[in-house]
mmCIF file of C-alpha atoms and ligand atoms in Angstrom:
data_model
loop_
_atom_site.group_PDB
_atom_site.id
_atom_site.type_symbol
_atom_site.label_atom_id
_atom_site.label_comp_id
_atom_site.label_asym_id
_atom_site.label_seq_id
_atom_site.Cartn_x
_atom_site.Cartn_y
_atom_site.Cartn_z
ATOM 1 C CA MET A 1 139.822 71.562 18.283
ATOM 2 C CA THR A 2 138.334 68.769 19.914
ATOM 3 C CA GLN A 3 140.595 65.488 19.630
ATOM 4 C CA ARG A 4 138.086 63.057 21.463
ATOM 5 C CA PRO A 5 134.547 62.367 19.999
ATOM 6 C CA ASN A 6 131.909 64.268 22.456
ATOM 7 C CA GLY A 7 135.434 65.381 23.708
ATOM 8 C CA TYR A 8 135.644 68.984 25.102
ATOM 9 C CA LEU A 9 138.728 70.370 27.251
ATOM 10 C CA VAL A 10 138.633 73.503 28.703
ATOM 11 C CA GLY A 11 140.739 75.836 31.547
ATOM 12 C CA LEU A 12 140.105 79.082 33.558
ATOM 13 C CA ILE A 13 142.874 81.272 33.976
ATOM 14 C CA GLY A 14 143.546 83.599 35.962
ATOM 15 C CA THR A 15 145.212 84.050 39.498
ATOM 16 C CA GLY A 16 143.860 82.522 42.912
ATOM 17 C CA VAL A 17 141.373 80.218 40.960
ATOM 18 C CA GLY A 18 141.906 77.050 42.770
ATOM 19 C CA PRO A 19 138.719 77.494 45.159
ATOM 20 C CA SER A 20 136.748 78.602 42.362
ATOM 21 C CA LEU A 21 132.994 76.336 42.112
ATOM 22 C CA THR A 22 133.563 76.520 37.920
ATOM 23 C CA PRO A 23 134.807 73.404 37.245
ATOM 24 C CA ALA A 24 132.979 71.038 38.636
ATOM 25 C CA LEU A 25 130.072 73.068 36.793
ATOM 26 C CA HIS A 26 130.716 72.759 34.060
ATOM 27 C CA MET A 27 132.190 69.220 34.234
ATOM 28 C CA ALA A 28 128.577 67.980 35.604
ATOM 29 C CA GLU A 29 126.788 69.533 33.189
ATOM 30 C CA GLY A 30 129.018 68.015 30.956
ATOM 31 C CA ARG A 31 128.588 64.567 32.252
ATOM 32 C CA ALA A 32 124.892 64.580 32.321
ATOM 33 C CA GLN A 33 125.451 65.971 28.484
ATOM 34 C CA GLY A 34 127.253 62.277 27.233
ATOM 35 C CA LEU A 35 129.820 64.830 26.793
ATOM 36 C CA ASP A 36 133.799 63.836 27.767
ATOM 37 C CA TYR A 37 134.608 66.968 29.483
ATOM 38 C CA VAL A 38 137.640 68.512 30.832
ATOM 39 C CA TYR A 39 137.592 71.396 33.203
ATOM 40 C CA ARG A 40 140.916 72.544 34.359
ATOM 41 C CA THR A 41 142.279 75.868 36.330
ATOM 42 C CA ILE A 42 144.912 77.253 35.418
ATOM 43 C CA ASP A 43 146.471 79.356 38.329
ATOM 44 C CA LEU A 44 148.894 82.524 36.940
ATOM 45 C CA ASP A 45 150.303 82.770 40.956
ATOM 46 C CA THR A 46 150.537 78.824 41.039
ATOM 47 C CA LEU A 47 152.592 78.303 37.795
ATOM 48 C CA GLN A 48 154.455 81.526 38.426
ATOM 49 C CA ILE A 49 153.271 82.691 35.479
ATOM 50 C CA ALA A 50 153.217 86.840 34.958
ATOM 51 C CA PRO A 51 148.754 87.466 34.101
ATOM 52 C CA ASN A 52 150.561 90.577 30.919
ATOM 53 C CA ARG A 53 151.894 86.990 28.972
ATOM 54 C CA ILE A 54 148.239 85.955 28.593
ATOM 55 C CA GLY A 55 148.474 86.329 25.453
ATOM 56 C CA GLU A 56 151.787 82.917 25.725
ATOM 57 C CA VAL A 57 149.325 81.522 27.718
ATOM 58 C CA LEU A 58 146.632 81.547 25.188
ATOM 59 C CA ASP A 59 148.831 80.439 22.513
ATOM 60 C CA TRP A 60 149.594 77.275 24.393
ATOM 61 C CA VAL A 61 146.549 75.922 25.762
ATOM 62 C CA ARG A 62 145.518 76.397 21.870
ATOM 63 C CA THR A 63 148.061 74.886 20.794
ATOM 64 C CA LEU A 64 147.798 71.905 23.972
ATOM 65 C CA GLY A 65 144.478 71.276 22.418
ATOM 66 C CA PHE A 66 141.750 72.879 24.648
ATOM 67 C CA ASP A 67 138.799 74.012 22.778
ATOM 68 C CA ALA A 68 137.726 77.047 25.122
ATOM 69 C CA VAL A 69 138.566 78.620 28.475
ATOM 70 C CA ASN A 70 137.181 80.787 30.605
ATOM 71 C CA ILE A 71 139.198 83.899 31.495
ATOM 72 C CA THR A 72 138.948 86.198 34.886
ATOM 73 C CA HIS A 73 140.333 88.041 37.873
ATOM 74 C CA PRO A 74 143.184 89.853 36.508
ATOM 75 C CA CYS A 75 143.444 88.757 32.655
ATOM 76 C CA LYS A 76 139.063 89.875 32.030
ATOM 77 C CA GLN A 77 140.608 93.266 29.745
ATOM 78 C CA ILE A 78 144.181 92.433 28.735
ATOM 79 C CA ALA A 79 142.907 89.263 27.154
ATOM 80 C CA LEU A 80 141.300 91.201 24.655
ATOM 81 C CA ALA A 81 144.325 92.784 22.948
ATOM 82 C CA HIS A 82 144.494 89.152 21.703
ATOM 83 C CA LEU A 83 142.006 87.830 20.711
ATOM 84 C CA ASP A 84 141.252 87.626 16.760
ATOM 85 C CA ARG A 85 137.578 88.374 17.222
ATOM 86 C CA ILE A 86 134.926 90.291 20.353
ATOM 87 C CA ASP A 87 131.541 89.726 20.042
ATOM 88 C CA PRO A 88 129.422 93.232 20.660
ATOM 89 C CA ALA A 89 128.694 92.808 23.955
ATOM 90 C CA ALA A 90 132.372 91.739 25.090
ATOM 91 C CA ALA A 91 133.938 94.738 23.133
ATOM 92 C CA ALA A 92 131.570 97.359 24.640
ATOM 93 C CA LEU A 93 132.608 96.499 27.977
ATOM 94 C CA GLY A 94 136.106 96.245 27.429
ATOM 95 C CA ALA A 95 136.346 92.735 28.801
ATOM 96 C CA VAL A 96 136.347 88.947 28.268
ATOM 97 C CA ASN A 97 135.429 85.660 30.334
ATOM 98 C CA THR A 98 135.473 82.777 28.101
ATOM 99 C CA VAL A 99 137.630 82.614 24.988
ATOM 100 C CA ARG A 100 136.992 79.906 22.269
ATOM 101 C CA PHE A 101 139.564 78.243 20.036
ATOM 102 C CA THR A 102 137.930 78.288 16.846
ATOM 103 C CA PRO A 103 139.155 76.876 13.187
ATOM 104 C CA ASP A 104 138.338 80.571 12.492
ATOM 105 C CA GLY A 105 141.198 82.230 15.233
ATOM 106 C CA THR A 106 139.695 82.721 18.963
ATOM 107 C CA VAL A 107 136.678 84.761 19.831
ATOM 108 C CA GLY A 108 136.244 86.780 23.143
ATOM 109 C CA HIS A 109 132.783 86.673 24.468
ATOM 110 C CA ASN A 110 131.913 88.174 27.963
ATOM 111 C CA THR A 111 129.360 85.808 29.880
ATOM 112 C CA ASP A 112 129.170 87.783 32.932
ATOM 113 C CA THR A 113 127.088 90.238 31.143
ATOM 114 C CA THR A 114 124.638 87.913 29.629
ATOM 115 C CA GLY A 115 124.514 86.143 32.141
ATOM 116 C CA PHE A 116 123.428 88.595 34.731
ATOM 117 C CA ALA A 117 120.928 90.037 32.763
ATOM 118 C CA HIS A 118 119.730 85.826 32.589
ATOM 119 C CA GLY A 119 120.132 84.968 36.135
ATOM 120 C CA PHE A 120 117.614 88.882 36.082
ATOM 121 C CA VAL A 121 114.924 87.986 34.161
ATOM 122 C CA GLU A 122 114.726 84.351 35.868
ATOM 123 C CA GLY A 123 115.066 86.097 39.137
ATOM 124 C CA LEU A 124 113.371 88.680 39.772
ATOM 125 C CA PRO A 125 110.549 88.500 36.381
ATOM 126 C CA ASP A 126 108.335 91.956 35.469
ATOM 127 C CA ALA A 127 110.701 93.836 38.044
ATOM 128 C CA PRO A 128 110.225 97.468 37.634
ATOM 129 C CA VAL A 129 112.994 99.213 35.929
ATOM 130 C CA ASP A 130 112.342 102.369 35.444
ATOM 131 C CA ASP A 131 115.182 103.951 38.082
ATOM 132 C CA VAL A 132 117.598 101.769 39.174
ATOM 133 C CA VAL A 133 121.291 102.313 41.414
ATOM 134 C CA LEU A 134 124.153 100.204 40.853
ATOM 135 C CA VAL A 135 126.488 100.439 43.879
ATOM 136 C CA GLY A 136 129.951 99.368 42.872
ATOM 137 C CA ALA A 137 131.394 100.188 40.147
ATOM 138 C CA GLY A 138 133.739 97.300 39.299
ATOM 139 C CA GLY A 139 134.857 94.635 36.730
ATOM 140 C CA ALA A 140 131.436 92.864 37.720
ATOM 141 C CA GLY A 141 129.837 96.336 38.296
ATOM 142 C CA THR A 142 130.926 97.383 34.802
ATOM 143 C CA ALA A 143 129.813 93.940 33.565
ATOM 144 C CA VAL A 144 126.088 94.511 35.602
ATOM 145 C CA ALA A 145 125.855 97.525 34.501
ATOM 146 C CA ASP A 146 125.352 96.764 30.655
ATOM 147 C CA ALA A 147 123.315 93.759 31.297
ATOM 148 C CA LEU A 148 121.192 96.138 33.294
ATOM 149 C CA LEU A 149 120.631 98.290 30.164
ATOM 150 C CA ARG A 150 120.288 96.221 27.795
ATOM 151 C CA LEU A 151 117.278 95.285 29.867
ATOM 152 C CA GLY A 152 115.726 98.319 29.360
ATOM 153 C CA VAL A 153 117.323 100.611 33.017
ATOM 154 C CA GLY A 154 115.871 104.428 31.577
ATOM 155 C CA HIS A 155 117.611 105.223 34.453
ATOM 156 C CA LEU A 156 121.340 104.308 35.768
ATOM 157 C CA THR A 157 123.166 106.166 39.368
ATOM 158 C CA VAL A 158 126.345 104.827 39.673
ATOM 159 C CA VAL A 159 127.614 105.306 43.069
ATOM 160 C CA ASP A 160 130.815 103.419 44.180
ATOM 161 C CA VAL A 161 132.962 104.403 47.108
ATOM 162 C CA ASP A 162 135.865 106.019 44.528
ATOM 163 C CA VAL A 163 133.617 108.575 42.986
ATOM 164 C CA ASP A 164 136.153 108.966 40.577
ATOM 165 C CA ARG A 165 135.420 104.938 39.323
ATOM 166 C CA ALA A 166 131.603 105.747 39.712
ATOM 167 C CA THR A 167 131.663 108.396 37.115
ATOM 168 C CA GLN A 168 133.681 107.068 34.585
ATOM 169 C CA LEU A 169 132.065 104.231 34.567
ATOM 170 C CA ALA A 170 128.520 106.622 34.083
ATOM 171 C CA ALA A 171 130.305 108.541 31.156
ATOM 172 C CA ALA A 172 131.591 105.284 29.161
ATOM 173 C CA LEU A 173 127.995 103.363 30.019
ATOM 174 C CA ALA A 174 126.234 107.013 28.905
ATOM 175 C CA GLU A 175 128.520 106.865 25.686
ATOM 176 C CA ARG A 176 127.466 103.109 25.048
ATOM 177 C CA HIS A 177 123.475 102.927 25.864
ATOM 178 C CA LEU A 178 122.454 106.821 24.341
ATOM 179 C CA LEU A 179 118.565 106.343 24.822
ATOM 180 C CA ALA A 180 119.496 105.605 29.063
ATOM 181 C CA HIS A 181 120.239 108.456 31.371
ATOM 182 C CA VAL A 182 123.068 107.476 33.084
ATOM 183 C CA ASP A 183 124.929 109.597 36.069
ATOM 184 C CA ALA A 184 127.217 108.619 39.341
ATOM 185 C CA SER A 185 126.480 109.759 42.271
ATOM 186 C CA SER A 186 128.239 109.675 45.647
ATOM 187 C CA PHE A 187 127.305 107.666 48.716
ATOM 188 C CA ASP A 188 125.821 109.903 51.071
ATOM 189 C CA LYS A 189 122.991 110.560 48.434
ATOM 190 C CA LEU A 190 122.892 107.003 48.418
ATOM 191 C CA SER A 191 119.328 108.005 51.502
ATOM 192 C CA VAL A 192 118.026 110.550 48.144
ATOM 193 C CA LEU A 193 118.724 107.463 45.667
ATOM 194 C CA LEU A 194 117.354 104.369 47.472
ATOM 195 C CA PRO A 195 114.226 105.046 48.739
ATOM 196 C CA ALA A 196 113.149 106.721 45.424
ATOM 197 C CA ALA A 197 114.490 103.950 42.744
ATOM 198 C CA ASP A 198 113.049 100.581 41.715
ATOM 199 C CA GLY A 199 115.831 98.514 42.511
ATOM 200 C CA VAL A 200 119.583 98.809 44.192
ATOM 201 C CA VAL A 201 122.120 95.663 42.612
ATOM 202 C CA HIS A 202 124.868 95.368 45.159
ATOM 203 C CA ALA A 203 128.584 94.460 43.495
ATOM 204 C CA THR A 204 130.826 95.286 45.988
ATOM 205 C CA PRO A 205 132.747 92.683 47.759
ATOM 206 C CA MET A 206 130.608 93.887 51.278
ATOM 207 C CA GLY A 207 128.828 90.634 52.938
ATOM 208 C CA MET A 208 132.030 87.851 51.069
ATOM 209 C CA ALA A 209 132.381 85.854 54.113
ATOM 210 C CA GLU A 210 135.895 87.317 53.899
ATOM 211 C CA HIS A 211 134.096 90.820 54.120
ATOM 212 C CA PRO A 212 131.675 91.114 56.259
ATOM 213 C CA GLY A 213 128.744 93.818 56.239
ATOM 214 C CA ILE A 214 126.987 95.801 53.804
ATOM 215 C CA ALA A 215 128.277 98.411 51.965
ATOM 216 C CA PHE A 216 125.738 100.713 52.774
ATOM 217 C CA ASP A 217 122.917 101.281 55.442
ATOM 218 C CA PRO A 218 119.644 98.998 54.888
ATOM 219 C CA ALA A 219 117.269 101.418 56.357
ATOM 220 C CA LEU A 220 117.610 103.127 53.425
ATOM 221 C CA LEU A 221 115.793 99.861 51.630
ATOM 222 C CA HIS A 222 112.441 100.474 53.038
ATOM 223 C CA PRO A 223 110.399 101.812 50.581
ATOM 224 C CA ARG A 224 108.595 105.353 50.473
ATOM 225 C CA PRO A 225 104.962 104.779 52.146
ATOM 226 C CA GLU A 226 103.100 106.153 48.564
ATOM 227 C CA ARG A 227 105.436 103.035 46.412
ATOM 228 C CA SER A 228 104.572 100.432 48.909
ATOM 229 C CA LEU A 229 100.840 100.644 48.243
ATOM 230 C CA ARG A 230 101.620 99.261 45.089
ATOM 231 C CA SER A 231 102.702 95.518 44.852
ATOM 232 C CA ASP A 232 104.637 95.963 41.533
ATOM 233 C CA HIS A 233 105.909 98.994 42.864
ATOM 234 C CA LYS A 234 107.749 96.296 45.324
ATOM 235 C CA PRO A 235 111.270 97.676 45.792
ATOM 236 C CA TRP A 236 113.731 95.057 45.195
ATOM 237 C CA VAL A 237 117.496 94.149 46.166
ATOM 238 C CA ALA A 238 119.889 91.958 43.858
ATOM 239 C CA ASP A 239 123.291 91.266 45.141
ATOM 240 C CA ILE A 240 125.882 89.615 43.680
ATOM 241 C CA VAL A 241 127.979 88.561 46.132
ATOM 242 C CA TYR A 242 127.664 84.602 46.023
ATOM 243 C CA ARG A 243 129.723 83.647 49.006
ATOM 244 C CA PRO A 244 127.080 83.359 50.956
ATOM 245 C CA LEU A 245 123.966 82.790 48.720
ATOM 246 C CA ASP A 246 122.355 84.652 51.461
ATOM 247 C CA THR A 247 124.146 87.736 52.666
ATOM 248 C CA ALA A 248 123.516 89.914 55.833
ATOM 249 C CA LEU A 249 122.045 92.404 52.879
ATOM 250 C CA LEU A 250 119.490 89.851 50.880
ATOM 251 C CA GLN A 251 118.287 89.219 55.082
ATOM 252 C CA ALA A 252 118.090 93.229 55.809
ATOM 253 C CA ALA A 253 116.325 93.434 51.913
ATOM 254 C CA ARG A 254 113.517 90.667 53.058
ATOM 255 C CA ALA A 255 112.767 91.929 55.943
ATOM 256 C CA ALA A 256 112.210 95.531 55.032
ATOM 257 C CA GLY A 257 109.887 93.855 52.331
ATOM 258 C CA CYS A 258 112.220 93.894 49.323
ATOM 259 C CA ARG A 259 112.431 91.482 46.792
ATOM 260 C CA THR A 260 115.346 89.822 46.055
ATOM 261 C CA LEU A 261 118.472 88.331 43.929
ATOM 262 C CA ASP A 262 121.405 86.769 44.847
ATOM 263 C CA GLY A 263 124.434 86.525 43.633
ATOM 264 C CA GLY A 264 124.074 82.652 42.647
ATOM 265 C CA HIS A 265 122.021 83.627 39.523
ATOM 266 C CA MET A 266 125.015 85.550 37.858
ATOM 267 C CA ALA A 267 126.829 83.024 38.894
ATOM 268 C CA VAL A 268 124.932 79.840 37.089
ATOM 269 C CA HIS A 269 123.886 81.927 34.312
ATOM 270 C CA GLN A 270 127.444 82.511 33.157
ATOM 271 C CA ALA A 271 128.824 79.258 33.575
ATOM 272 C CA VAL A 272 125.543 78.267 31.445
ATOM 273 C CA ASP A 273 126.567 80.608 28.307
ATOM 274 C CA ALA A 274 129.536 80.029 28.838
ATOM 275 C CA PHE A 275 128.784 75.999 28.976
ATOM 276 C CA ALA A 276 126.264 77.084 25.611
ATOM 277 C CA LEU A 277 128.778 78.531 23.688
ATOM 278 C CA ILE A 278 131.623 76.195 24.755
ATOM 279 C CA THR A 279 129.681 73.125 23.396
ATOM 280 C CA GLY A 280 126.670 74.439 21.280
ATOM 281 C CA ILE A 281 124.730 72.899 23.098
ATOM 282 C CA THR A 282 122.155 74.556 25.810
ATOM 283 C CA PRO A 283 122.407 73.045 29.229
ATOM 284 C CA ASP A 284 119.637 72.301 32.004
ATOM 285 C CA ALA A 285 120.225 75.864 33.820
ATOM 286 C CA GLU A 286 118.135 74.061 36.904
ATOM 287 C CA ARG A 287 119.967 71.144 37.061
ATOM 288 C CA MET A 288 123.322 73.382 36.783
ATOM 289 C CA SER A 289 121.395 76.231 39.780
ATOM 290 C CA ARG A 290 120.839 73.003 41.933
ATOM 291 C CA HIS A 291 124.729 71.525 41.756
ATOM 292 C CA PHE A 292 125.831 74.915 42.155
ATOM 293 C CA ARG A 293 124.201 75.381 45.866
ATOM 294 C CA ARG A 294 124.871 71.873 46.728
ATOM 295 C CA LEU A 295 128.309 73.303 45.932
ATOM 296 C CA VAL A 296 128.246 76.712 47.616
ATOM 297 C CA ALA A 297 126.385 75.289 50.841
ATOM 298 C CA ILE A 298 129.709 73.414 50.813
ATOM 299 C CA PRO A 299 131.905 75.168 53.566
ATOM 300 C CA SER A 300 134.972 76.467 51.066
HETATM 301 P P1 LIG O 401 135.782 94.830 42.063
HETATM 302 O O1 LIG O 401 137.478 95.082 43.172
HETATM 303 O O2 LIG O 401 137.186 95.488 40.658
HETATM 304 O O3 LIG O 401 135.420 96.195 42.318
HETATM 305 C C1 LIG O 401 134.709 96.517 43.386
HETATM 306 C C2 LIG O 401 134.005 97.616 43.550
HETATM 307 O O4 LIG O 401 133.620 98.017 44.908
HETATM 308 C C3 LIG O 401 135.545 99.134 43.456
HETATM 309 O O5 LIG O 401 135.301 99.715 42.456
HETATM 310 C C4 LIG O 401 135.027 99.170 45.037
HETATM 311 O O6 LIG O 401 136.096 100.768 44.728
HETATM 312 C C5 LIG O 401 134.427 98.924 45.052
HETATM 313 N N1 LIG O 401 134.090 99.417 46.845
HETATM 314 C C6 LIG O 401 134.791 98.139 47.232
HETATM 315 N N2 LIG O 401 134.292 98.558 49.091
HETATM 316 C C7 LIG O 401 133.085 98.794 49.474
HETATM 317 C C8 LIG O 401 132.309 99.425 49.741
HETATM 318 N N3 LIG O 401 132.552 99.071 51.158
HETATM 319 N N4 LIG O 401 131.647 100.415 50.001
HETATM 320 C C9 LIG O 401 131.220 100.550 48.381
HETATM 321 N N5 LIG O 401 132.206 100.586 46.762
HETATM 322 C C10 LIG O 401 133.244 99.130 47.660
HETATM 323 O O7 LIG O 401 135.766 93.520 42.473
HETATM 324 P P2 LIG O 401 134.839 93.043 41.139
HETATM 325 O O8 LIG O 401 135.567 92.173 40.084
HETATM 326 O O9 LIG O 401 133.700 93.833 40.392
HETATM 327 O O10 LIG O 401 133.616 91.879 42.140
HETATM 328 C C11 LIG O 401 133.050 92.678 43.519
HETATM 329 C C12 LIG O 401 132.576 91.623 44.282
HETATM 330 O O11 LIG O 401 130.864 90.732 43.001
HETATM 331 C C13 LIG O 401 133.310 90.185 44.160
HETATM 332 O O12 LIG O 401 133.463 90.236 45.205
HETATM 333 C C14 LIG O 401 132.209 89.062 44.188
HETATM 334 O O13 LIG O 401 131.492 88.817 45.629
HETATM 335 C C15 LIG O 401 131.237 89.625 42.888
HETATM 336 N N6 LIG O 401 130.778 89.445 42.123
HETATM 337 C C16 LIG O 401 130.258 87.951 41.430
HETATM 338 C C17 LIG O 401 129.798 87.358 40.415
HETATM 339 C C18 LIG O 401 128.625 86.248 40.335
HETATM 340 O O14 LIG O 401 128.594 85.659 38.809
HETATM 341 N N7 LIG O 401 127.455 86.685 41.255
HETATM 342 C C19 LIG O 401 130.760 87.838 39.329
HETATM 343 C C20 LIG O 401 132.049 88.372 40.228
HETATM 344 C C21 LIG O 401 132.487 89.211 41.161
#
């Protein structure tokens, strides 16, 4: 419930949220749109509040006049039980990252999944998606998988070092995307899967500054010669890691002749979509992207 004309009070609830770039991103766009837009982090670690008290925290911030909050690790799933309504994409995923406090109650959304989809269409237009491999079946991988299937991926193979996790995710995806072929596989099958795929999305923490390296052998990215003859069959590699933006995987992928998409697209578009939901105003995605790329270049 906004108390100031053009005013928005928004928060980010989670653990370790202090270094997040999201507050700066939202506030700069709010200013550029002529809004009085305040965005604060609510760090459960710092406040010594257990994540399972997310329902109380949501009550508090609503009472204190927040218009909306973003929700991040480890509350994206446990927040669901404390909402009045959940939009279909978030309900399918079983996770929310944006909660709006409306006169009709609290409404949950998931802009990780819409943000990946929008970023993919923006950064890899016309990329073939008949056969895609997803490496990483955690929270972000789940949001990406749903986005890929909504984008029309015909065959999605989910791979994770935790094979049970990959199997469970593939089964859940197959249940809610009846027209697609979804299965799980193990890491040692990547040597067969990757050369035959149109593209691969990487969604593990590998490649982040604190987890350097590449999750799989980049030599597997070299396409089969008969595929590379047709430029529309150029394989693509999307990384969702965004710190750094140009990961070792993306560098290797470019060297192997692949089209690439960095994790900044998902990060920006989850913020773009959240800003639009919160304010009803379509933000300038290009301006937010330029701002994000400046912020991410500053050493944390
Ligand atoms: P998570 O911990 O929920 O899941 C990570 C998954 O990766 C797990 O299933 C784990 O078994 C698997 N894994 C870990 N190390 C691996 C390895 N070496 N090889 C293969 N699989 C491995 O984490 P998450 O929330 O899904 O986030 C994953 C990464 O995605 C983050 O570290 C972050 O860099 C990135 N991320 C980006 C955005 C964005 O907007 N671009 C948003 C969220 C997360």
